[in-house]
Coordinates of C-alpha atoms in Angstrom, one line a residue:
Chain F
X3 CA 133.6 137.5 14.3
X4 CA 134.9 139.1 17.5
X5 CA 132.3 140.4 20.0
X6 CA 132.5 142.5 23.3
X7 CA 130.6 138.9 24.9
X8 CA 132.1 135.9 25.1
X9 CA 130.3 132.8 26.7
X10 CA 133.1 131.3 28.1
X11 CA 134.5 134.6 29.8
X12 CA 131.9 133.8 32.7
X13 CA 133.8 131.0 33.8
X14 CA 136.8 133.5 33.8
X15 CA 134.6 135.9 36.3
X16 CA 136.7 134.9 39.2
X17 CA 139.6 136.7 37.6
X18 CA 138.4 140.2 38.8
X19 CA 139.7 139.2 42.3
X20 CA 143.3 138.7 40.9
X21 CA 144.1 142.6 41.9
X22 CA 141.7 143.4 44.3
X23 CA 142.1 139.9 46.7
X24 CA 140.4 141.1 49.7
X25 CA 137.2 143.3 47.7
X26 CA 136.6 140.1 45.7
X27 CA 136.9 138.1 49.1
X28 CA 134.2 140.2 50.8
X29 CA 132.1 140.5 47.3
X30 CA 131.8 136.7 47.1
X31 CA 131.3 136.2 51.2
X32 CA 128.2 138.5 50.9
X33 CA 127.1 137.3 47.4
X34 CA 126.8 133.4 48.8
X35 CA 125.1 134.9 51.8
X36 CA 122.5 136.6 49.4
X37 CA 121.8 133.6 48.0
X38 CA 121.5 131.1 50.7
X39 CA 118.8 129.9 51.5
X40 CA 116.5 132.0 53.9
X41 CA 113.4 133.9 54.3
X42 CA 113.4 133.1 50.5
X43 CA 114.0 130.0 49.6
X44 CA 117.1 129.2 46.3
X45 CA 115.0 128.6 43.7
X46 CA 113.3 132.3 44.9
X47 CA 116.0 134.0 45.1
X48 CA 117.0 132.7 41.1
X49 CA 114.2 133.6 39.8
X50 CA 114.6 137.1 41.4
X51 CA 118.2 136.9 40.0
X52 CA 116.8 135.4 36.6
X53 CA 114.3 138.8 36.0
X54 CA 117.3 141.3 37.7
X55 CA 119.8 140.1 34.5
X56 CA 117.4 140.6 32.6
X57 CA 116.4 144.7 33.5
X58 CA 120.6 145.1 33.4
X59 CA 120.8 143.0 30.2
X60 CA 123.6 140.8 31.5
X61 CA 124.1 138.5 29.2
X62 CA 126.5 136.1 31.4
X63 CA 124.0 137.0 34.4
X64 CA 121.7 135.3 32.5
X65 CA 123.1 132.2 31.1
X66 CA 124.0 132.0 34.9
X67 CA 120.9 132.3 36.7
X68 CA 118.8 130.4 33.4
X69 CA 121.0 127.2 34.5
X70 CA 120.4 128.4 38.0
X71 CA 116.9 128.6 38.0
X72 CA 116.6 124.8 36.5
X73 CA 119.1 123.5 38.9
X74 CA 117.6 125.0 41.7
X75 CA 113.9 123.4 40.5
X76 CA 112.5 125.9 38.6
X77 CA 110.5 125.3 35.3
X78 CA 110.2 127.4 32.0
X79 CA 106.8 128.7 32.8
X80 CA 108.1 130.0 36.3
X81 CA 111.2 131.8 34.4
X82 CA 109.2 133.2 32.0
X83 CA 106.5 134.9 34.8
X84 CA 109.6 136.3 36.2
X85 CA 110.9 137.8 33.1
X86 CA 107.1 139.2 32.8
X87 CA 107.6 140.3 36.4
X88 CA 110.9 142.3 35.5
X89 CA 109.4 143.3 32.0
X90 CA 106.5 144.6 33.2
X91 CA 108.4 147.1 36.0
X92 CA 110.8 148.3 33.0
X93 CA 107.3 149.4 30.9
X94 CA 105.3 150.5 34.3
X95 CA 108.6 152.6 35.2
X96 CA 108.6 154.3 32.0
X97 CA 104.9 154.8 32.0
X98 CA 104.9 156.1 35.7
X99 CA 107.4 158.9 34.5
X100 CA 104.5 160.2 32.5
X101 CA 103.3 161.7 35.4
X102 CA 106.8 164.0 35.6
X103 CA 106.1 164.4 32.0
X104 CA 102.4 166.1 32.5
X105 CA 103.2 167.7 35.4
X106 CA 105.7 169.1 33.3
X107 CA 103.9 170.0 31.0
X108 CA 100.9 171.2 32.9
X109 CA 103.3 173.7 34.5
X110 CA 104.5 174.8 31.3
X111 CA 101.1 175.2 29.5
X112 CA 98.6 178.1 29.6
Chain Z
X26 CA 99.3 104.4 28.0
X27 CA 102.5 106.7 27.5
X28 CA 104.4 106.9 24.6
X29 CA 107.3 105.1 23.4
X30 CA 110.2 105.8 21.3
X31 CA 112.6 103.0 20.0
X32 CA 115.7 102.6 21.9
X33 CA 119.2 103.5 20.5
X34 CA 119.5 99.6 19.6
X35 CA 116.5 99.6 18.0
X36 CA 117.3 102.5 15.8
X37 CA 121.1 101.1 15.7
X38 CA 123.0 104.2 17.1
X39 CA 126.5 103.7 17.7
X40 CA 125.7 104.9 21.0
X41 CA 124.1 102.0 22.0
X42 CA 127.3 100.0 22.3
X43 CA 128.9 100.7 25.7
X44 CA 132.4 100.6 23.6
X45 CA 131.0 103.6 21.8
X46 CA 130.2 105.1 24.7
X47 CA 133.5 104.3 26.3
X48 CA 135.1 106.0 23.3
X49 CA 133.5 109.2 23.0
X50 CA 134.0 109.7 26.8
X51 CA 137.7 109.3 26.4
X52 CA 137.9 111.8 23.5
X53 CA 136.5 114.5 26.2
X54 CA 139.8 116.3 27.7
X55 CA 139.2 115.2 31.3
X56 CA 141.2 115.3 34.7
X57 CA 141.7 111.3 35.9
X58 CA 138.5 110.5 38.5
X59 CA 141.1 108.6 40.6
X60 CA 143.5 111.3 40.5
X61 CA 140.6 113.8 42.1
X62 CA 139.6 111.0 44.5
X63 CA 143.3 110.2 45.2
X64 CA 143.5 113.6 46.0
X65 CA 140.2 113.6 48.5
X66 CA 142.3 110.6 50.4
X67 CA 141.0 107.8 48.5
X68 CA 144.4 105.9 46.7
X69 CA 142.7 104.0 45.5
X70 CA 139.0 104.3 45.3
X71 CA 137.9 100.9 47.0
X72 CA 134.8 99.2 48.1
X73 CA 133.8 98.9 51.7
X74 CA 131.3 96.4 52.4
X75 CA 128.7 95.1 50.9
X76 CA 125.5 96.4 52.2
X77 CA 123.4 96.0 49.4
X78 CA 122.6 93.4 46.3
X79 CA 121.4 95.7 43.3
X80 CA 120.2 93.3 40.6
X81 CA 119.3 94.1 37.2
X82 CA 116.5 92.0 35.9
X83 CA 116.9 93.5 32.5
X84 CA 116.5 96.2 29.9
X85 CA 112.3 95.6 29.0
X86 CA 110.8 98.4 30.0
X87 CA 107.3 99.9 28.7
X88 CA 108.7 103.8 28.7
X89 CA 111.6 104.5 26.9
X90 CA 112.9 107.9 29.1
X91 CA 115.3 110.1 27.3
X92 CA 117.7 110.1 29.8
X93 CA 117.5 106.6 30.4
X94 CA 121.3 105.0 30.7
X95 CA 120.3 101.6 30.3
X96 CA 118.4 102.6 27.2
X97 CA 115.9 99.7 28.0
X98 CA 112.7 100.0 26.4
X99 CA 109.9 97.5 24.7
X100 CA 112.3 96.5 22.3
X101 CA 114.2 95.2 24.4
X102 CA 114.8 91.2 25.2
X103 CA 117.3 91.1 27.4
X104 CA 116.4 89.4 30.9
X105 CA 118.0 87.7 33.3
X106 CA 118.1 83.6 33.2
X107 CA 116.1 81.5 36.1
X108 CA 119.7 80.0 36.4
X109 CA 120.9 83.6 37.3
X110 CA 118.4 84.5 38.9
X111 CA 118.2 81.6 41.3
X112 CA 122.2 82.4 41.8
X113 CA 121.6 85.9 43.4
X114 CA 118.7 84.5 45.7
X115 CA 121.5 81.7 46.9
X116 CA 124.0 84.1 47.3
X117 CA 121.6 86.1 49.3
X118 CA 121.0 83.4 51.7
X119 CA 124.3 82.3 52.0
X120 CA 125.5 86.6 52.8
X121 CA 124.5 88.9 55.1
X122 CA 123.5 91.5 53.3
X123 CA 120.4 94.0 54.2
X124 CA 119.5 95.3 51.2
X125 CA 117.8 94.0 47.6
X126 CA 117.7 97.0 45.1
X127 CA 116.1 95.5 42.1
X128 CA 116.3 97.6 39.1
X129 CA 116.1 96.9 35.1
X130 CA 114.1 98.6 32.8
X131 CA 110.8 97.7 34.6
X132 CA 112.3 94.8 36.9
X133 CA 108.1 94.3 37.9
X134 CA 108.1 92.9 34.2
X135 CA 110.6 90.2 34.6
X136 CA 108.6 86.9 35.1
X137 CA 110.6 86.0 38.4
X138 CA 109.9 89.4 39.8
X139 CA 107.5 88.1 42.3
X140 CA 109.4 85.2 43.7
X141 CA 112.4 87.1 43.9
X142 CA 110.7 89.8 46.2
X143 CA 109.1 87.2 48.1
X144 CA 112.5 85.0 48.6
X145 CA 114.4 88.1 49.6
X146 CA 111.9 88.9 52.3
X147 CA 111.1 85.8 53.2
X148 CA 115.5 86.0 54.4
X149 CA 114.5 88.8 55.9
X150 CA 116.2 91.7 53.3
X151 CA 115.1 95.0 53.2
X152 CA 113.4 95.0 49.5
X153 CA 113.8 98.4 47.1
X154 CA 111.5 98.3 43.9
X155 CA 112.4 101.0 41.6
X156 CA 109.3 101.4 39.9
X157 CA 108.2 104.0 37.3
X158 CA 105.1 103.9 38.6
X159 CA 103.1 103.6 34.9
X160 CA 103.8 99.8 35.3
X161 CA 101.2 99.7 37.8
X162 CA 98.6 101.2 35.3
X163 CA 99.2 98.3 32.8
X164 CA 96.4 95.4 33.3
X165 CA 98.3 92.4 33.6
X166 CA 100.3 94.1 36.4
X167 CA 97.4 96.3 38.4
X168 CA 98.4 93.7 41.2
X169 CA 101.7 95.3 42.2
X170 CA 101.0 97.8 44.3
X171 CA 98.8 95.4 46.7
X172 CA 101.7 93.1 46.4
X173 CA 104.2 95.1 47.1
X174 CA 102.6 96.7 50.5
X175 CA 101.9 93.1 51.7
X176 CA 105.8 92.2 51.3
X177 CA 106.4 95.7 52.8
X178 CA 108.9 96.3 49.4
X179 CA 110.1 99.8 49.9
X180 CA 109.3 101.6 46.4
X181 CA 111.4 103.9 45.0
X182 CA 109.4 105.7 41.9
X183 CA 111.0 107.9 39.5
X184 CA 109.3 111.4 38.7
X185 CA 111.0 113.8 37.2
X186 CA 109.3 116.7 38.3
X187 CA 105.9 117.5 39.7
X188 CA 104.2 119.5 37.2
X189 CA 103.1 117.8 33.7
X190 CA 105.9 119.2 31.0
X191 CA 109.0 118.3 32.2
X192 CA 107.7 115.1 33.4
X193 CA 106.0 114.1 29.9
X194 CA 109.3 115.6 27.8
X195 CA 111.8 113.3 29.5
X196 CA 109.5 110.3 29.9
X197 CA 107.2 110.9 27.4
X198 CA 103.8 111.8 26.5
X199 CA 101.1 110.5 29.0
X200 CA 104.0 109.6 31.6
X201 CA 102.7 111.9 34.3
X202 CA 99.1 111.5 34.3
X203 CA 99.5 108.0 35.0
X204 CA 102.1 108.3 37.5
X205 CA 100.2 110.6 39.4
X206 CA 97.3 107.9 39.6
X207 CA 99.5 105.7 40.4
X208 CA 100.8 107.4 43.5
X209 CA 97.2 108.3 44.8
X210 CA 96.8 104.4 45.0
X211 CA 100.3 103.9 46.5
X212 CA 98.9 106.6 48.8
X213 CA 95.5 104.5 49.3
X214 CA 97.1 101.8 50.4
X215 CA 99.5 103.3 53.1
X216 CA 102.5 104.0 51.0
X217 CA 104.0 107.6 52.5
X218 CA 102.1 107.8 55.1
X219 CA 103.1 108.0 58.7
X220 CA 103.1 105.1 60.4
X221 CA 102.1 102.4 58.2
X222 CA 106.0 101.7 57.8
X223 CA 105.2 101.0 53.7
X224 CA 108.2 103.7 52.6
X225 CA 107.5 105.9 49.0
X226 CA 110.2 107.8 48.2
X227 CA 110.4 109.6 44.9
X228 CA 113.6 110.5 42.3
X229 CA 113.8 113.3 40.5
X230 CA 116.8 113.9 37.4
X231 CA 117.1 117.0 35.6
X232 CA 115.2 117.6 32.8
X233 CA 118.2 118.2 30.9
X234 CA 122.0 119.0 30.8
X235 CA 122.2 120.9 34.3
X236 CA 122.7 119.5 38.2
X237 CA 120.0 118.6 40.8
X238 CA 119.1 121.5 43.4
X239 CA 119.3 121.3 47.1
X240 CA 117.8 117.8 48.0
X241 CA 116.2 119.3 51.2
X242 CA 114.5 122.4 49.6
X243 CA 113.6 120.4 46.8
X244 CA 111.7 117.9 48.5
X245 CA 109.7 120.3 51.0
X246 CA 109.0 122.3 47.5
X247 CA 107.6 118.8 46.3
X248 CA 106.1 117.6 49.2
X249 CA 103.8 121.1 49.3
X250 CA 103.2 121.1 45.7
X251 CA 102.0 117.3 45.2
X252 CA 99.8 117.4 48.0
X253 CA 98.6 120.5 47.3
X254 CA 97.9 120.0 43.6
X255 CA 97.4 116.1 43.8
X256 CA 96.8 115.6 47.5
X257 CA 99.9 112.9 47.4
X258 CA 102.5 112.2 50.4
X259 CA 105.5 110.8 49.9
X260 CA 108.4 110.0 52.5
X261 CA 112.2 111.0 50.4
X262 CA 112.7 112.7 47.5
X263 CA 116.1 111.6 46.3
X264 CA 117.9 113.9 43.7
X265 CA 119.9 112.2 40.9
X266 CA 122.9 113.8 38.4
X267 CA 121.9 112.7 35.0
X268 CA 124.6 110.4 33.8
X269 CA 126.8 111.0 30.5
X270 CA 125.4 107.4 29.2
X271 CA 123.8 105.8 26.7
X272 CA 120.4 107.9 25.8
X273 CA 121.5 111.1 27.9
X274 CA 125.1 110.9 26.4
X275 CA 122.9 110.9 23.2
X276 CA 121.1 114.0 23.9
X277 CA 124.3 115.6 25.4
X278 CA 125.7 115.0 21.8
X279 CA 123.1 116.1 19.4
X280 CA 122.7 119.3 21.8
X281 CA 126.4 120.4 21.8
X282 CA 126.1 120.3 25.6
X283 CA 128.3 117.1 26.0
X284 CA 131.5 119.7 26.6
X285 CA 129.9 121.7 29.0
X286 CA 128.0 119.3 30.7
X287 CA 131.6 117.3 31.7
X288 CA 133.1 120.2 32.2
X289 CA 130.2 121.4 34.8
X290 CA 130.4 117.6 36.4
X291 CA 134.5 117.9 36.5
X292 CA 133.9 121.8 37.9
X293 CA 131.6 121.0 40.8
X294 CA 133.7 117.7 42.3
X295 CA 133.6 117.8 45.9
X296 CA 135.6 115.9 47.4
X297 CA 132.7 115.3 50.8
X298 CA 130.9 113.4 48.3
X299 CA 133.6 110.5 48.4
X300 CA 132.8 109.1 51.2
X301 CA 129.2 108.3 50.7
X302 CA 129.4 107.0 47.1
X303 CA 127.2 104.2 46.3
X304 CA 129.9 102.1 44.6
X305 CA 131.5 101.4 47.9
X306 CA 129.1 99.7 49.2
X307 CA 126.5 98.5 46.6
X308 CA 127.3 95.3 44.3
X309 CA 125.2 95.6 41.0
X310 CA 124.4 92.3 39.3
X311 CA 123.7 92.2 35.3
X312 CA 120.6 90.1 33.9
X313 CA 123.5 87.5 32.2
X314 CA 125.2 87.5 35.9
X315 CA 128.2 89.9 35.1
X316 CA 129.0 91.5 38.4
X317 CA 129.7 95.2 38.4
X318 CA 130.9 97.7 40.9
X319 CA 127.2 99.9 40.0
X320 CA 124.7 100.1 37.7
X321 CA 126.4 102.8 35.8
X322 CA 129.7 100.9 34.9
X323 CA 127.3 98.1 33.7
X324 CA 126.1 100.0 31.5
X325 CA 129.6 100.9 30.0
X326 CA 130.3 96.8 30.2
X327 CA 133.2 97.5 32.7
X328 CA 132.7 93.6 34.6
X329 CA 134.3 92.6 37.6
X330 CA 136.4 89.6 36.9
X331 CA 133.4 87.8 38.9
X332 CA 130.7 86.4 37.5
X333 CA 127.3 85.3 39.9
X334 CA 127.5 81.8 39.0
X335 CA 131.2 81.4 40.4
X336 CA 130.9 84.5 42.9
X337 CA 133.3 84.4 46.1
X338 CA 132.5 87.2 48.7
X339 CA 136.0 87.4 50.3
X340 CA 137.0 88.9 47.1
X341 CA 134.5 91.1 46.4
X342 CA 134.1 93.1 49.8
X343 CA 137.3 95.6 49.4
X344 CA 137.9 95.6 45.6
X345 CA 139.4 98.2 43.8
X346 CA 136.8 100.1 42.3
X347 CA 136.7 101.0 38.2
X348 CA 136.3 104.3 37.2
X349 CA 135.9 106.8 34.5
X350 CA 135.4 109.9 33.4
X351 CA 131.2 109.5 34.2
X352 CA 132.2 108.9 37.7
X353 CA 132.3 112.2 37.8
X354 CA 128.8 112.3 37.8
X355 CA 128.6 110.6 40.5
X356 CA 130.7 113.3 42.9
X357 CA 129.2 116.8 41.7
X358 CA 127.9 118.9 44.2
X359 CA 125.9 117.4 47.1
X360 CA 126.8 114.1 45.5
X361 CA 125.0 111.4 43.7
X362 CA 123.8 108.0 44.2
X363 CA 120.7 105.8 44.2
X364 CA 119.7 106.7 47.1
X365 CA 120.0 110.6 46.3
X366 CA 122.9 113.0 47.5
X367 CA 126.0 111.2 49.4
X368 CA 127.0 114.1 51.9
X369 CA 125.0 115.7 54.7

């Protein structure tokens, strides 16, 4: 069955440099200097990257930074807090826009 | 007491012959090791010096880990002679060489355990115990840890992670209650603590089919974390590459990860991690006497043509060493040895 996502296209990520050599340079110098460690530590910064993939439903973002997370010392209970982290800005996003929606309305209504 | 499983020799697994092993390795489409290390400058890979004696007192053990690649266990019955044994403590004294690593299974269960930690200091070598800690909580052997602060034995003590699941799936159930008592009294009697010289350094493998972290950031994460959760110091925490052998090449099988595990090894070779590899200068001794360039390529029953009993040094010091493709395990990322990463 054919599918738009393949697992083993992420190992073929580096190919988006092949036309654009100098933008993929710069793209990967600044994406190994976002995740060095810092102020953050690694295993931080995954789990950040770990909760990210999953609000943009990257599914090769988060094979990635799944493998990531373990290899940088994180444990299932920590990855799943962070997913809880991301999930629960997606649902307090769209319940925050309520407010637009009854001001809205409130405008609207006699 | 932890939990046991029987070992793949117990349950006879192909797998626990190392020409299994040897075999399904070989079916993996993999570059040559000493084609990638000829190509870091090494043509070929060969031994330095010999600056330290690892000896194998066996395969008993009384935890039966799932990533264990000696796949020792209680089933086990494999120990090394008095003959042998007495072999390695006269090649010691006749050698200068600083270092005594003695491994196994649980080497503190071989009967000559004692005298050969006392021997080896008594020549005045450094002395490495890796112990997995629950040993100590058995009654017959509650002495150790006295003993091994009054020889000053360095203990090396395998935890693979400092909370209880990850520890308790790869080593099993009960594993990491125990070991954490265990280190309190290590702790109690000196051991990690500045200034009383006794050295506790931990090892940590992946729980799994993925590479270690960052050995520095890992081990100030661990150092906060078990003193604040258990109030336990330690001095090194050394991070180890699971290697594709015996019960982990198991697991890598029956998970489907065996593929992408070598192919994650094979992707993250670095070439810095050469230099420092433990082969070079470690000389691993089986419990029959079979001399070996580490304790992984024992395990896959790839000899030197020496044997302890008949063992001439000349020969031995800048060998050519045998590879394969688990080598690679051995130069992935920071690098991988006994004594944790090989660069920096």
């Amino acid at each position: 069955m054919d599918t738009y996502y393949h697992p083993k296209d992420l190992a073929h990520f580096p190919d988006i440099g092949r036309d654009a050599p100098e933008l993929w340079s710069k793209f990967m110098a600044w994406y190994t200097a976002v995740f060095a460690e810092g102020a953050l530590s690694e295993r931080e910064k995954a789990l950040i990257a770990l909760a990210v993939a999953h609000t943009v439903q990257c599914p090769y973002c988060i094979d990635a930074y799944s493998t990531a997370c373990l290899e940088k010392g994180a444990d299932l209970e920590q990855m799943t807090e962070a997913l809880h982290v991301a999930a629960a800005i997606r649902g307090g996003s769209s319940l925050v826009h309520g407010v637009q929606m009854r001001t809205h309305v409130h405008k609207l209504s006699m | 007491m932890p939990e046991t499983s029987p070992t793949l020799l117990k349950r006879s697994h192909p797998l626990a012959s190392a020409d299994s092993q040897r075999q399904v390795l070989d079916q993996i489409v993999t570059p040559s090791f000493a084609e990638a290390v000829a190509g870091a400058g090494y043509r070929p890979l060969k031994a330095r010096s010999i600056e330290v004696l690892q000896i194998n007192l066996g395969k008993r053990c009384n935890q039966t880990c799932r990533h264990c690649h000696v796949d020792a266990g209680p089933d086990r019955p494999e120990v090394m002679s008095e003959e042998v044994l007495e072999a390695c403590l006269n090649f010691l004294a006749a050698r200068d060489i600083p270092t005594v690593d003695i491994t196994g299974g649980a080497p503190e269960l071989h009967p000559g355990f004692r005298v050969l930690v006392e021997r080896a200091r008594a020549l005045g070598r450094q002395v490495i115990d890796r112990c997995n800690l629950t040993i100590t909580r058995l009654p017959n052997y509650a002495y150790l840890p006295e003993f091994l602060a009054r020889h000053h034995v360095e203990v090396v003590a395998s935890l693979p992670a400092y909370g209880i699941k990850q520890t308790d799936l790869q080593r099993g159930g009960g594993v990491f209650s125990e070991s954490i008592l265990a280190l309190q009294h290590f702790n109690e009697l000196g051991y990690g603590v500045e200034g009383t010289g006794l050295v506790l350094n931990l090892v940590t493998n992946p729980v799994g089919a993925f590479l270690p972290g960052n050995q520095v950031s890992l081990e100030r994460e661990w150092k906060r974390e078990l003193k604040r959760r258990h109030g336990i110091v330690f001095n090194k925490l050394y991070t180890i590459t699971n290697m594709p052998i015996s019960r982990f090449l198991e697991f890598l099988e029956t998970s489907q990860n065996l593929e992408s595990y070598m192919e994650r090894l094979i992707q993250a070779f670095n070439p810095q991690a050469v230099a420092g590899l433990m082969c070079r200068s470690t000389l691993s001794v089986g419990w029959d006497g079979k001399l070996y360039d580490c304790d992984f390529n024992q395990m896959l029953d790839m000899a030197l043509p020496q044997h302890m009993l008949d063992i001439q040094l000349g020969e031995l010091e800048e060998r050519v060493i045998q590879t394969g493709a688990h080598c690679f395990g051995c130069t992935a990322g920071a690098g991988s040895s006994c004594g944790g990463v090989t660069t920096g």
